[in-house]
Every structure is written in C-alpha cells, then in structure tokens.
C-alpha positions in Angstrom: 90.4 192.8 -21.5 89.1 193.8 -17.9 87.5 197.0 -19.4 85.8 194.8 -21.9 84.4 192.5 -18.8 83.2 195.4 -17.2 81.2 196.6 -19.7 79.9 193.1 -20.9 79.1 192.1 -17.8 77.4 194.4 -15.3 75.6 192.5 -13.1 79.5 190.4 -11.9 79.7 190.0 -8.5 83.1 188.4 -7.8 86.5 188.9 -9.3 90.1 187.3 -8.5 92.7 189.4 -10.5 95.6 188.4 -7.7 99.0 188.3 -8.8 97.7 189.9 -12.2 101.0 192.7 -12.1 99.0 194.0 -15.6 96.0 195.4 -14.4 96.3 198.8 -14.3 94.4 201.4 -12.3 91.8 202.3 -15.4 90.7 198.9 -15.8 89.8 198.6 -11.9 87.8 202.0 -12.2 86.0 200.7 -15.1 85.8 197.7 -13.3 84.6 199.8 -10.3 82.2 201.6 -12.9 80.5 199.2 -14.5 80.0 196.9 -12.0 78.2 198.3 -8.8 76.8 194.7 -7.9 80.5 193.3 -7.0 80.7 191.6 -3.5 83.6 189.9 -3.6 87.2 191.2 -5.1 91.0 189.9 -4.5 94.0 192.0 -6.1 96.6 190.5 -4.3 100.0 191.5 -5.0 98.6 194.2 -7.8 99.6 197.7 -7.7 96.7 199.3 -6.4 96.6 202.9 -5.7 94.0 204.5 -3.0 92.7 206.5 -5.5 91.5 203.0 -7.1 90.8 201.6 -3.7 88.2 204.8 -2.8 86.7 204.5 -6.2 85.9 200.8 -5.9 84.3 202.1 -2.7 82.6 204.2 -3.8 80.8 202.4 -6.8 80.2 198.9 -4.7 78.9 199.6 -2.1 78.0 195.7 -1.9 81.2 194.6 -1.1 81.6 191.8 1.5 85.4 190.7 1.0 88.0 192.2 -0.5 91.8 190.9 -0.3 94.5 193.4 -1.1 97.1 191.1 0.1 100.9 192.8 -0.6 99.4 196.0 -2.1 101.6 198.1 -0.2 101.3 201.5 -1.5 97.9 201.2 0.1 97.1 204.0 3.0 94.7 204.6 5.8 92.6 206.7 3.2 92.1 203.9 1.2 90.4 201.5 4.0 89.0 204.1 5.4 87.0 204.9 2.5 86.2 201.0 2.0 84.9 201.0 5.7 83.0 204.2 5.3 81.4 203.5 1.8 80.9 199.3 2.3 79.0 198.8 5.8 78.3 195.5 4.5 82.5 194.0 4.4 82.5 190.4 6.2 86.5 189.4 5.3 89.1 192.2 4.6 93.0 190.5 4.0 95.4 193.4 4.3 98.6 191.3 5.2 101.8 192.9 3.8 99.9 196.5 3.4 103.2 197.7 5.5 101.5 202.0 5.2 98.6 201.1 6.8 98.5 202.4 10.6 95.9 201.8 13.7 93.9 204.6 11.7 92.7 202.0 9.5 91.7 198.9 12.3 90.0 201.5 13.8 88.0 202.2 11.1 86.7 198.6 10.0 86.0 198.7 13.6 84.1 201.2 13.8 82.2 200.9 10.8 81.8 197.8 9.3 79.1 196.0 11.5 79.3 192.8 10.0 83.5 192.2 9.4 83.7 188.8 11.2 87.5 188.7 9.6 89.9 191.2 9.3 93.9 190.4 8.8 97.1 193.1 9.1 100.1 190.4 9.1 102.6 191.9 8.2 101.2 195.9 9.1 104.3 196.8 10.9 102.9 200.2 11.5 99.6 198.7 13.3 99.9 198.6 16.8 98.2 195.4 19.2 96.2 198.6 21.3 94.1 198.7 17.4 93.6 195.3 17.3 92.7 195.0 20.6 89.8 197.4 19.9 89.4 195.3 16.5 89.0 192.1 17.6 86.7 193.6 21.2 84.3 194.6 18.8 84.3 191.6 16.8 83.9 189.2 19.6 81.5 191.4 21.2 78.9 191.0 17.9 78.6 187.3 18.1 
C-alpha cells in the first residue's frame, strides 16, 4: 500500500506512518524515491533502519520535520546524514532513540540553520555539554 502511494502520488509532502509496526524498510525507500517533495514525516515507534533514515535524506532534501520517536536502532549516521543532506529541518523528535550520542546534537547544530526544535528525551547516551552547544546555537539564531 505505501509503495502504491508513492508512486501515485509524487508530489506528497507530509506523511504520519507512527506506530505503523508494518511498514517495512522498502516501502519507506520507495517512499523516499518517489516522493522528493516530502517536508514533513513521523515514523514513530517503526523500525527504522539508518540505511532508510540516509536514503530518505538523501531523496528529500525538503524536509522540515521529521519525528522518529522510539526508533531506537537509529545511530549517529542516520541524523547525521539528515543534518547533512536536509539544511532546511525546523523540528526533529528523537526521544527514546537510546544509540544516538552527542555526535548527532552536534550535527543538527552544526548544520541545520533553521532547527528551531530539536528533542533527545530519553538519549541516554547524549550528554548536557551537546545540548548545551545545541540549544547556544539555537538561541543564538533568533
């Protein structure tokens, strides 16, 4: 069914698959594929690889807010591809993504000019020193 979205409708800009456990990894890369306009994505609680994470990335490069809420197999490479590839990300939600280190805060830092939002609850491995430079260079846009 998501494959057949895709390819019906390229020009989608928003999608809200959370809590979908069924969605599998080819159907987000078609996803990914097909439509290069999306802005807006939330796969909470899905089982989201990074390989599916950098190709979403790398195929919208529009995207402005994405919420992988509880996708914990997520890694560092996975946001740090979002933060290279999508300049453009206002709102990233990666509570309960319990891989993700201060390589990752540093990154949307670093890279993401316009991220007026960006939340690690439950990041264990993220340490205050990265949000500290996280939320520095947030305040210091406005």
């Amino acid at each position: 069914a998501v494959v057949a979205l895709a390819k019906g409708c390229p020009g989608l800009k928003s999608v809200d698959f959370g809590g979908c456990a069924d969605v599998t990894d080819a159907a987000l890369v078609a996803l990914a594929k097909h439509c290069p306009e999306l802005k807006s994505v939330d796969l909470e609680n899905c089982e989201l690889t990074d390989a599916t994470v950098m190709t979403l990335a790398e195929q919208c490069p529009k995207l402005e807010t994405v919420g992988f809420t509880g996708c914990r197999m997520l890694t560092d490479d996975a946001v740090e591809s979002l933060a290279e590839q999508c300049p453009m990300l206002r709102f990233v939600d990666l509570n309960g993504c319990a891989e993700l280190t201060d390589a990752a805060v540093v990154a949307l830092a670093e890279q993401c000019p316009e991220l007026n939002d960006a939340r690690f609850c439950g990041c264990t491995k993220v340490t205050p020193a990265a949000l500290r430079i996280l939320y520095e260079r947030l305040f210091r846009r406005r």
